[in-house]
Amino acid sequence: DGSELVDIDNYVSANYVKPDPDFFGMAKDKNVILVTLESLQSFVIQNDVYGEEITPFLNDLIGDSYYFDQFYHQTGQGKTSDSEFLVENSLYPLSRGSVFFTHAGNELDSLAQNLSEQGYYTSAMHANNKSFWNRDVMYQSIGYDRFYSAADYHITPDNSVGWGMKDIHFFEQSVDLMKEMPKPFYTKMITLTNHHPFRLDEEDQYISEYDSKSGTLNRYFQTVRYMDEAVKIFFQKLKDEGLYDDSIIILYGDHYGISENHNEAMAQYLGEDVTPYVSTQLQRVPLIVHIPGVTDKGNGEVLSKVSGQIDLKPTILHLLGVDTKNSIQFGEDLFSEEHNDFVVLRDGRFILKDYVYADHTCYAKETRESTDPAFCDPFKEKARKELEYSDKIIYGDLLRFYESVEYINK
Ligand code: GP9
Ligand code: MN
């Protein structure tokens, strides 16, 4: 009957952070282009392989954007689909499996639905088979007006590699599709080339391979470099086609690309052992919020707020001037002055401003060594509760009862 939702609603309401009036509505009525960058981790940003920049375009773009350098992925086994779930709903994914498969019929209060109510045309764009990750089913619950999948793209052996269409072609064809969309639109694009096992045609290799015992890590830098080139071409095409000025572009990494199986090679690249502390810090993924007319022309800023994918939904809605006070959400607006430096990963690890809790140990960021557990202890219960409440919503399909809970509280 939804009585369980009352407790959760109270918890969420108590944790609501109010938007900064300078940011609220800053991008009102602009198109929203959300770009999911496959397997992109933060450690490659402003970094190099044998002197060659790995992400030259993104490095420049960061200077023209709000860049969040302490932003974490919070995905589990559902990988890309988990990141989509987090961003659309500001709920945690599940500890096992993918919500996209296990609870595809749930009632949601998604970003797409919220934007539809504001008159936006909403869609997802991904040049893969529509049923991968059960997207064709789950996207109906999320409520997109349209899913541009493999069938909507011109895919040939020539413009494909590995998993499917190469990102450069994906971005080019997507801009052509965007031109036809009713305005304003919200679209979520999902790239594909920078995916394990990170294979590229020779002509697409802009930098040389790394040299370690892990072929995966060695090739990863090259496919990241290719994806960077694709994003550069995408921005140019948005400008050429007149879509750039009326849009905001938000790019984020979906999850790690290099698993713990490659710790030895990673240690060689990083020049330090991959301890549980380092491994947790490697779960950072880039978040770049680019707002033409605001952050471009060198007006960017690096924001070191400890945050995660769960924070994106309220952040985006507030930028567009949409209130989220009555939403069931676990994230906090990243531009709010009240945003808390706290993020919970799906496996229960959590990160604070000065501490990292991993492997049942409290680490100090300053020393990168274990420290007095008392620094982490007060947050254990909050981390546990967040995951538990979010799980309850999913398992009980509790958002079905949301309208009535709102009624009870009034
Ligand atoms: C597949 C793509 C990759 O369509 O989203 O999925 P992943 O393996 O990264 O979850
Ligand atoms: Mn992925």
CSV table of C-alpha atoms and ligand atoms in Angstrom, one decimal:
chain,number,residue,atom,x,y,z
A,1,ASP,CA,0.0,0.0,0.0
A,2,GLY,CA,3.0,2.3,-0.1
A,3,SER,CA,3.4,2.9,3.6
A,4,GLU,CA,7.0,1.9,3.3
A,5,LEU,CA,7.4,4.9,1.0
A,6,VAL,CA,6.5,7.3,3.7
A,7,ASP,CA,9.7,6.6,5.7
A,8,ILE,CA,11.7,6.9,2.5
A,9,ASP,CA,10.0,10.1,1.5
A,10,ASN,CA,10.8,11.6,4.9
A,11,TYR,CA,14.5,10.6,4.6
A,12,VAL,CA,14.7,12.0,1.1
A,13,SER,CA,13.0,15.2,2.0
A,14,ALA,CA,15.3,15.7,5.0
A,15,ASN,CA,18.3,15.4,2.7
A,16,TYR,CA,17.0,17.8,0.0
A,17,VAL,CA,19.5,20.5,-0.9
A,18,LYS,CA,18.1,23.7,-2.4
A,19,PRO,CA,19.4,25.0,-5.7
A,20,ASP,CA,21.8,28.0,-5.9
A,21,PRO,CA,19.6,30.7,-7.5
A,22,ASP,CA,22.5,31.7,-9.8
A,23,PHE,CA,22.4,28.2,-11.4
A,24,PHE,CA,18.7,27.5,-11.1
A,25,GLY,CA,17.2,28.0,-14.6
A,26,MET,CA,20.6,28.9,-16.1
A,27,ALA,CA,19.9,26.7,-19.1
A,28,LYS,CA,16.1,27.0,-19.3
A,29,ASP,CA,14.6,25.8,-22.5
A,30,LYS,CA,18.0,24.7,-24.0
A,31,ASN,CA,18.3,21.4,-25.7
A,32,VAL,CA,20.0,18.9,-23.4
A,33,ILE,CA,22.5,16.5,-24.9
A,34,LEU,CA,23.8,13.9,-22.4
A,35,VAL,CA,26.7,11.9,-23.7
A,36,THR,CA,27.6,8.6,-22.0
A,37,LEU,CA,31.3,8.0,-22.7
A,38,GLU,CA,31.9,4.3,-22.7
A,39,SER,CA,34.4,3.0,-20.1
A,40,LEU,CA,36.0,6.4,-19.6
A,41,GLN,CA,37.8,6.8,-16.3
A,42,SER,CA,39.3,10.0,-14.9
A,43,PHE,CA,42.8,8.8,-14.7
A,44,VAL,CA,43.4,9.3,-18.4
A,45,ILE,CA,42.3,13.0,-18.3
A,46,GLN,CA,45.3,15.4,-18.5
A,47,ASN,CA,47.5,12.4,-18.7
A,48,ASP,CA,49.7,10.9,-21.4
A,49,VAL,CA,51.3,7.8,-22.9
A,50,TYR,CA,54.9,8.2,-23.8
A,51,GLY,CA,54.4,12.0,-24.0
A,52,GLU,CA,51.3,11.8,-26.2
A,53,GLU,CA,48.1,13.3,-24.7
A,54,ILE,CA,45.3,10.7,-24.3
A,55,THR,CA,42.4,13.1,-24.3
A,56,PRO,CA,43.5,16.4,-26.1
A,57,PHE,CA,40.0,17.5,-26.9
A,58,LEU,CA,38.5,16.8,-23.5
A,59,ASN,CA,41.4,18.5,-21.9
A,60,ASP,CA,40.6,21.7,-23.8
A,61,LEU,CA,36.9,21.3,-23.3
A,62,ILE,CA,37.4,21.1,-19.5
A,63,GLY,CA,38.8,24.7,-19.6
A,64,ASP,CA,35.5,25.7,-21.3
A,65,SER,CA,33.2,23.7,-18.9
A,66,TYR,CA,32.4,22.9,-15.3
A,67,TYR,CA,34.6,19.9,-14.7
A,68,PHE,CA,33.9,17.6,-11.8
A,69,ASP,CA,37.1,15.8,-10.9
A,70,GLN,CA,35.8,14.0,-7.8
A,71,PHE,CA,32.8,12.4,-9.5
A,72,TYR,CA,32.4,8.6,-9.2
A,73,HIS,CA,30.5,5.9,-11.2
A,74,GLN,CA,28.1,3.9,-9.0
A,75,THR,CA,27.4,1.0,-11.3
A,76,GLY,CA,27.3,-2.7,-10.5
A,77,GLN,CA,26.9,-5.7,-12.8
A,78,GLY,CA,24.5,-3.8,-15.0
A,79,LYS,CA,27.4,-1.6,-16.3
A,80,THR,CA,26.2,0.9,-18.9
A,81,SER,CA,22.5,0.1,-18.1
A,82,ASP,CA,23.2,0.8,-14.4
A,83,SER,CA,24.7,4.2,-15.3
A,84,GLU,CA,21.6,5.0,-17.3
A,85,PHE,CA,19.4,4.0,-14.5
A,86,LEU,CA,21.3,6.2,-12.0
A,87,VAL,CA,21.3,9.2,-14.2
A,88,GLU,CA,17.6,9.0,-15.2
A,89,ASN,CA,16.2,8.2,-11.8
A,90,SER,CA,18.6,9.3,-9.1
A,91,LEU,CA,18.2,5.8,-7.6
A,92,TYR,CA,20.9,3.2,-7.0
A,93,PRO,CA,21.2,0.2,-9.3
A,94,LEU,CA,20.9,-3.3,-7.7
A,95,SER,CA,23.8,-5.1,-6.0
A,96,ARG,CA,23.3,-8.0,-8.5
A,97,GLY,CA,22.1,-8.1,-12.0
A,98,SER,CA,20.8,-5.2,-14.0
A,99,VAL,CA,17.6,-3.3,-13.1
A,100,PHE,CA,17.0,-3.0,-16.8
A,101,PHE,CA,16.3,-6.8,-16.9
A,102,THR,CA,14.9,-7.5,-13.4
A,103,HIS,CA,12.5,-4.5,-13.0
A,104,ALA,CA,11.9,-3.2,-16.5
A,105,GLY,CA,8.2,-2.7,-15.8
A,106,ASN,CA,8.6,-0.5,-12.7
A,107,GLU,CA,6.9,2.8,-12.3
A,108,LEU,CA,9.6,5.5,-12.5
A,109,ASP,CA,9.8,9.3,-12.2
A,110,SER,CA,12.6,9.7,-14.7
A,111,LEU,CA,14.5,12.7,-16.0
A,112,ALA,CA,12.9,12.0,-19.4
A,113,GLN,CA,9.4,12.1,-17.9
A,114,ASN,CA,10.1,15.3,-16.0
A,115,LEU,CA,11.4,16.9,-19.1
A,116,SER,CA,8.4,15.7,-21.2
A,117,GLU,CA,6.2,17.5,-18.8
A,118,GLN,CA,8.2,20.7,-19.6
A,119,GLY,CA,7.5,20.3,-23.3
A,120,TYR,CA,10.7,18.5,-24.2
A,121,TYR,CA,11.0,15.9,-26.9
A,122,THR,CA,12.9,13.1,-25.3
A,123,SER,CA,15.0,10.3,-26.8
A,124,ALA,CA,18.0,7.9,-26.4
A,125,MET,CA,20.5,7.3,-29.2
A,126,HIS,CA,22.6,4.2,-29.4
A,127,ALA,CA,23.8,2.4,-32.5
A,128,ASN,CA,23.4,-1.1,-31.1
A,129,ASN,CA,20.6,-3.7,-31.3
A,130,LYS,CA,17.6,-2.2,-29.5
A,131,SER,CA,17.2,-5.2,-27.2
A,132,PHE,CA,20.7,-5.1,-25.8
A,133,TRP,CA,20.4,-4.6,-22.0
A,134,ASN,CA,16.6,-5.0,-22.5
A,135,ARG,CA,16.6,-1.3,-23.5
A,136,ASP,CA,13.6,-1.6,-25.8
A,137,VAL,CA,11.5,-2.7,-22.8
A,138,MET,CA,13.1,-0.5,-20.1
A,139,TYR,CA,13.0,2.6,-22.2
A,140,GLN,CA,9.2,2.4,-22.3
A,141,SER,CA,9.2,2.6,-18.5
A,142,ILE,CA,11.7,5.5,-18.6
A,143,GLY,CA,9.4,7.1,-21.1
A,144,TYR,CA,11.5,8.3,-24.0
A,145,ASP,CA,9.5,9.5,-26.9
A,146,ARG,CA,11.9,7.8,-29.2
A,147,PHE,CA,14.8,5.3,-29.2
A,148,TYR,CA,17.2,5.7,-32.1
A,149,SER,CA,18.9,2.3,-32.2
A,150,ALA,CA,20.9,0.4,-34.8
A,151,ALA,CA,17.9,0.3,-37.2
A,152,ASP,CA,18.0,4.2,-37.4
A,153,TYR,CA,21.7,4.3,-38.4
A,154,HIS,CA,23.4,3.6,-41.6
A,155,ILE,CA,25.8,0.9,-40.4
A,156,THR,CA,28.3,-0.8,-42.8
A,157,PRO,CA,31.3,-3.0,-42.3
A,158,ASP,CA,33.4,0.0,-43.3
A,159,ASN,CA,32.1,2.3,-40.5
A,160,SER,CA,32.2,-0.5,-37.9
A,161,VAL,CA,34.7,-2.1,-35.6
A,162,GLY,CA,34.3,-4.5,-32.6
A,163,TRP,CA,30.9,-4.0,-31.1
A,164,GLY,CA,29.4,-1.9,-33.9
A,165,MET,CA,29.4,1.5,-35.5
A,166,LYS,CA,32.5,3.6,-34.8
A,167,ASP,CA,31.8,6.6,-32.6
A,168,ILE,CA,32.8,9.2,-35.3
A,169,HIS,CA,30.1,7.9,-37.6
A,170,PHE,CA,27.7,7.6,-34.7
A,171,PHE,CA,28.1,11.2,-33.7
A,172,GLU,CA,27.9,12.5,-37.3
A,173,GLN,CA,24.7,10.6,-38.1
A,174,SER,CA,23.2,11.5,-34.7
A,175,VAL,CA,23.6,15.2,-35.4
A,176,ASP,CA,21.6,14.7,-38.6
A,177,LEU,CA,18.9,13.0,-36.6
A,178,MET,CA,18.9,15.8,-34.0
A,179,LYS,CA,18.2,18.4,-36.7
A,180,GLU,CA,14.9,16.7,-37.3
A,181,MET,CA,13.9,16.5,-33.6
A,182,PRO,CA,11.2,18.8,-32.3
A,183,LYS,CA,12.8,21.5,-30.1
A,184,PRO,CA,13.6,21.7,-27.3
A,185,PHE,CA,14.9,18.2,-27.0
A,186,TYR,CA,16.6,16.0,-24.4
A,187,THR,CA,18.6,13.2,-25.8
A,188,LYS,CA,20.9,10.7,-24.2
A,189,MET,CA,23.7,9.4,-26.5
A,190,ILE,CA,25.7,6.2,-25.7
A,191,THR,CA,29.1,5.7,-27.4
A,192,LEU,CA,30.5,2.2,-28.1
A,193,THR,CA,34.0,2.2,-29.5
A,194,ASN,CA,35.8,2.5,-26.2
A,195,HIS,CA,34.6,-0.9,-25.1
A,196,HIS,CA,36.4,-4.0,-24.0
A,197,PRO,CA,38.4,-5.5,-25.8
A,198,PHE,CA,39.3,-2.1,-27.1
A,199,ARG,CA,40.1,-2.9,-30.7
A,200,LEU,CA,40.6,-0.3,-33.5
A,201,ASP,CA,41.4,-0.3,-37.2
A,202,GLU,CA,44.9,0.9,-37.8
A,203,GLU,CA,43.7,4.2,-39.4
A,204,ASP,CA,41.9,5.1,-36.1
A,205,GLN,CA,45.0,4.7,-33.9
A,206,TYR,CA,46.1,8.2,-33.2
A,207,ILE,CA,48.6,7.3,-30.5
A,208,SER,CA,50.8,4.3,-29.9
A,209,GLU,CA,50.0,1.4,-27.6
A,210,TYR,CA,51.2,1.3,-24.1
A,211,ASP,CA,53.7,-1.4,-23.2
A,212,SER,CA,52.7,-3.6,-20.3
A,213,LYS,CA,51.6,-7.2,-19.7
A,214,SER,CA,48.0,-6.2,-20.2
A,215,GLY,CA,47.0,-6.0,-23.8
A,216,THR,CA,43.7,-4.6,-22.5
A,217,LEU,CA,45.3,-1.6,-20.8
A,218,ASN,CA,47.7,-1.2,-23.7
A,219,ARG,CA,44.9,-0.8,-26.2
A,220,TYR,CA,42.6,1.2,-23.8
A,221,PHE,CA,44.6,4.4,-24.2
A,222,GLN,CA,44.2,4.2,-28.0
A,223,THR,CA,40.5,3.7,-28.0
A,224,VAL,CA,40.1,6.5,-25.4
A,225,ARG,CA,42.1,8.7,-27.8
A,226,TYR,CA,39.8,7.7,-30.7
A,227,MET,CA,36.7,8.5,-28.6
A,228,ASP,CA,38.2,11.9,-27.8
A,229,GLU,CA,38.6,12.6,-31.5
A,230,ALA,CA,35.0,11.5,-32.1
A,231,VAL,CA,33.7,14.0,-29.4
A,232,LYS,CA,35.8,16.8,-31.0
A,233,ILE,CA,34.1,16.0,-34.4
A,234,PHE,CA,30.8,16.0,-32.7
A,235,PHE,CA,31.2,19.5,-31.2
A,236,GLN,CA,32.3,20.8,-34.6
A,237,LYS,CA,29.3,19.3,-36.3
A,238,LEU,CA,26.9,20.7,-33.7
A,239,LYS,CA,28.3,24.1,-34.4
A,240,ASP,CA,28.2,23.6,-38.2
A,241,GLU,CA,24.6,22.6,-38.1
A,242,GLY,CA,23.5,25.4,-35.8
A,243,LEU,CA,22.6,23.2,-32.9
A,244,TYR,CA,25.4,24.2,-30.5
A,245,ASP,CA,24.2,27.6,-29.2
A,246,ASP,CA,20.8,26.4,-28.1
A,247,SER,CA,22.1,23.3,-26.3
A,248,ILE,CA,23.9,22.3,-23.2
A,249,ILE,CA,26.2,19.3,-23.5
A,250,ILE,CA,26.9,17.1,-20.5
A,251,LEU,CA,29.4,14.3,-20.8
A,252,TYR,CA,30.2,11.6,-18.3
A,253,GLY,CA,32.0,8.2,-18.0
A,254,ASP,CA,29.6,5.3,-17.5
A,255,HIS,CA,31.9,2.9,-15.5
A,256,TYR,CA,35.5,1.6,-15.3
A,257,GLY,CA,37.1,0.2,-18.4
A,258,ILE,CA,40.1,-1.4,-16.6
A,259,SER,CA,39.1,-4.0,-14.0
A,260,GLU,CA,41.1,-5.2,-11.0
A,261,ASN,CA,42.4,-8.1,-13.2
A,262,HIS,CA,44.8,-5.5,-14.6
A,263,ASN,CA,46.1,-4.1,-11.4
A,264,GLU,CA,49.7,-5.1,-12.1
A,265,ALA,CA,49.7,-3.2,-15.4
A,266,MET,CA,47.9,-0.3,-13.8
A,267,ALA,CA,50.5,-0.1,-11.1
A,268,GLN,CA,53.1,0.1,-13.8
A,269,TYR,CA,51.3,3.0,-15.5
A,270,LEU,CA,50.4,4.9,-12.3
A,271,GLY,CA,53.8,4.3,-10.7
A,272,GLU,CA,52.2,3.1,-7.5
A,273,ASP,CA,50.5,-0.1,-6.1
A,274,VAL,CA,46.8,-0.5,-6.6
A,275,THR,CA,45.8,-0.7,-3.0
A,276,PRO,CA,42.1,-0.7,-2.0
A,277,TYR,CA,42.4,3.1,-1.6
A,278,VAL,CA,43.9,3.6,-5.1
A,279,SER,CA,41.4,1.1,-6.6
A,280,THR,CA,38.5,3.2,-5.1
A,281,GLN,CA,40.0,6.4,-6.5
A,282,LEU,CA,40.2,4.7,-9.9
A,283,GLN,CA,36.4,4.6,-9.8
A,284,ARG,CA,36.3,8.3,-10.7
A,285,VAL,CA,34.8,9.1,-14.1
A,286,PRO,CA,34.8,12.5,-15.7
A,287,LEU,CA,31.8,14.7,-15.6
A,288,ILE,CA,31.9,17.7,-17.9
A,289,VAL,CA,29.0,20.2,-18.0
A,290,HIS,CA,29.4,22.5,-21.0
A,291,ILE,CA,27.1,25.5,-21.3
A,292,PRO,CA,27.6,27.6,-24.4
A,293,GLY,CA,27.4,31.3,-23.5
A,294,VAL,CA,28.3,30.6,-19.9
A,295,THR,CA,31.3,28.2,-19.6
A,296,ASP,CA,32.8,28.5,-23.1
A,297,LYS,CA,35.7,30.8,-24.1
A,298,GLY,CA,37.8,29.8,-21.2
A,299,ASN,CA,35.2,30.4,-18.5
A,300,GLY,CA,35.3,26.9,-17.1
A,301,GLU,CA,35.9,25.8,-13.6
A,302,VAL,CA,37.1,22.7,-11.9
A,303,LEU,CA,34.7,21.7,-9.1
A,304,SER,CA,36.1,19.1,-6.7
A,305,LYS,CA,32.8,18.1,-5.1
A,306,VAL,CA,32.8,14.5,-4.0
A,307,SER,CA,29.8,13.3,-6.0
A,308,GLY,CA,28.4,10.6,-8.3
A,309,GLN,CA,26.1,9.7,-11.1
A,310,ILE,CA,23.1,9.7,-8.7
A,311,ASP,CA,23.5,13.5,-8.6
A,312,LEU,CA,22.9,14.2,-12.2
A,313,LYS,CA,19.1,14.2,-12.4
A,314,PRO,CA,18.5,17.0,-9.8
A,315,THR,CA,21.5,18.9,-11.2
A,316,ILE,CA,20.1,18.8,-14.8
A,317,LEU,CA,16.6,19.6,-13.7
A,318,HIS,CA,17.7,22.6,-11.6
A,319,LEU,CA,19.8,24.0,-14.5
A,320,LEU,CA,16.7,23.9,-16.6
A,321,GLY,CA,14.7,25.6,-13.9
A,322,VAL,CA,12.6,22.5,-12.9
A,323,ASP,CA,12.0,22.1,-9.2
A,324,THR,CA,12.7,18.7,-7.6
A,325,LYS,CA,11.6,19.3,-4.0
A,326,ASN,CA,8.9,16.6,-4.2
A,327,SER,CA,11.0,14.0,-6.0
A,328,ILE,CA,12.1,10.7,-4.5
A,329,GLN,CA,15.8,11.0,-5.3
A,330,PHE,CA,19.1,10.1,-3.5
A,331,GLY,CA,21.2,12.6,-5.4
A,332,GLU,CA,22.0,16.2,-4.7
A,333,ASP,CA,22.2,19.1,-7.1
A,334,LEU,CA,26.0,19.5,-7.8
A,335,PHE,CA,25.7,23.3,-8.0
A,336,SER,CA,23.9,23.7,-4.7
A,337,GLU,CA,26.0,25.4,-2.0
A,338,GLU,CA,24.5,22.7,0.3
A,339,HIS,CA,25.8,19.7,-1.7
A,340,ASN,CA,27.5,17.2,0.6
A,341,ASP,CA,30.9,15.7,-0.1
A,342,PHE,CA,29.7,12.1,0.2
A,343,VAL,CA,29.2,9.4,-2.4
A,344,VAL,CA,28.3,5.7,-2.0
A,345,LEU,CA,29.4,3.1,-4.5
A,346,ARG,CA,27.1,0.2,-5.2
A,347,ASP,CA,29.3,-2.2,-3.3
A,348,GLY,CA,29.1,-0.2,-0.1
A,349,ARG,CA,32.4,1.7,-0.4
A,350,PHE,CA,32.0,5.4,0.3
A,351,ILE,CA,34.0,8.6,-0.2
A,352,LEU,CA,34.1,11.7,1.9
A,353,LYS,CA,35.9,15.0,1.5
A,354,ASP,CA,39.0,13.7,3.3
A,355,TYR,CA,38.4,10.0,3.7
A,356,VAL,CA,37.7,6.9,1.7
A,357,TYR,CA,36.0,3.8,3.2
A,358,ALA,CA,37.0,0.7,1.3
A,359,ASP,CA,37.7,-2.9,2.2
A,360,HIS,CA,36.4,-2.3,5.8
A,361,THR,CA,39.1,0.3,6.3
A,362,CYS,CA,39.1,4.0,6.6
A,363,TYR,CA,41.8,5.7,4.5
A,364,ALA,CA,42.9,9.3,4.7
A,365,LYS,CA,43.3,11.0,1.4
A,366,GLU,CA,46.2,13.0,2.6
A,367,THR,CA,48.4,10.0,3.5
A,368,ARG,CA,46.7,7.4,1.3
A,369,GLU,CA,47.1,5.1,4.3
A,370,SER,CA,44.6,3.6,6.7
A,371,THR,CA,43.6,5.9,9.6
A,372,ASP,CA,41.4,6.0,12.7
A,373,PRO,CA,38.1,4.3,11.8
A,374,ALA,CA,36.3,7.0,13.8
A,375,PHE,CA,36.6,9.3,10.8
A,376,CYS,CA,34.5,7.0,8.6
A,377,ASP,CA,32.2,5.4,11.2
A,378,PRO,CA,29.5,8.1,11.4
A,379,PHE,CA,28.8,7.6,7.7
A,380,LYS,CA,28.5,3.9,7.6
A,381,GLU,CA,24.9,3.9,8.6
A,382,LYS,CA,24.0,6.6,6.1
A,383,ALA,CA,25.6,4.6,3.3
A,384,ARG,CA,23.8,1.5,4.3
A,385,LYS,CA,20.5,3.2,4.5
A,386,GLU,CA,20.7,4.9,1.1
A,387,LEU,CA,21.3,1.6,-0.6
A,388,GLU,CA,18.6,-0.1,1.4
A,389,TYR,CA,15.9,2.5,0.8
A,390,SER,CA,16.7,2.6,-2.9
A,391,ASP,CA,16.6,-1.2,-3.1
A,392,LYS,CA,13.2,-1.2,-1.4
A,393,ILE,CA,11.8,1.2,-4.0
A,394,ILE,CA,13.0,-1.1,-6.8
A,395,TYR,CA,12.0,-4.4,-5.2
A,396,GLY,CA,8.6,-3.1,-4.2
A,397,ASP,CA,7.9,-1.0,-7.2
A,398,LEU,CA,7.1,1.7,-4.7
A,399,LEU,CA,6.9,4.7,-7.0
A,400,ARG,CA,3.5,3.3,-8.0
A,401,PHE,CA,2.3,4.7,-4.7
A,402,TYR,CA,4.1,8.0,-4.9
A,403,GLU,CA,1.0,10.2,-5.7
A,404,SER,CA,-0.8,8.8,-2.7
A,405,VAL,CA,2.2,9.4,-0.4
A,406,GLU,CA,2.3,13.0,-1.5
A,407,TYR,CA,-1.4,13.2,-0.6
A,408,ILE,CA,-0.8,11.7,2.9
A,409,ASN,CA,2.0,14.2,3.6
A,410,LYS,CA,-0.2,17.2,2.6
B,1,GP9,C1,26.1,-2.0,-25.3
B,1,GP9,C2,26.8,-0.9,-24.6
B,1,GP9,C3,27.9,-1.5,-23.7
B,1,GP9,O1,24.9,-1.5,-26.0
B,1,GP9,O2,26.0,-0.1,-23.9
B,1,GP9,O3,27.4,-2.1,-22.6
B,1,GP9,P1,28.4,-2.4,-21.3
B,1,GP9,O4,29.0,-3.8,-21.6
B,1,GP9,O5,29.4,-1.4,-21.2
B,1,GP9,O6,27.5,-2.4,-20.2
B,2,MN,MN,29.5,0.7,-20.8
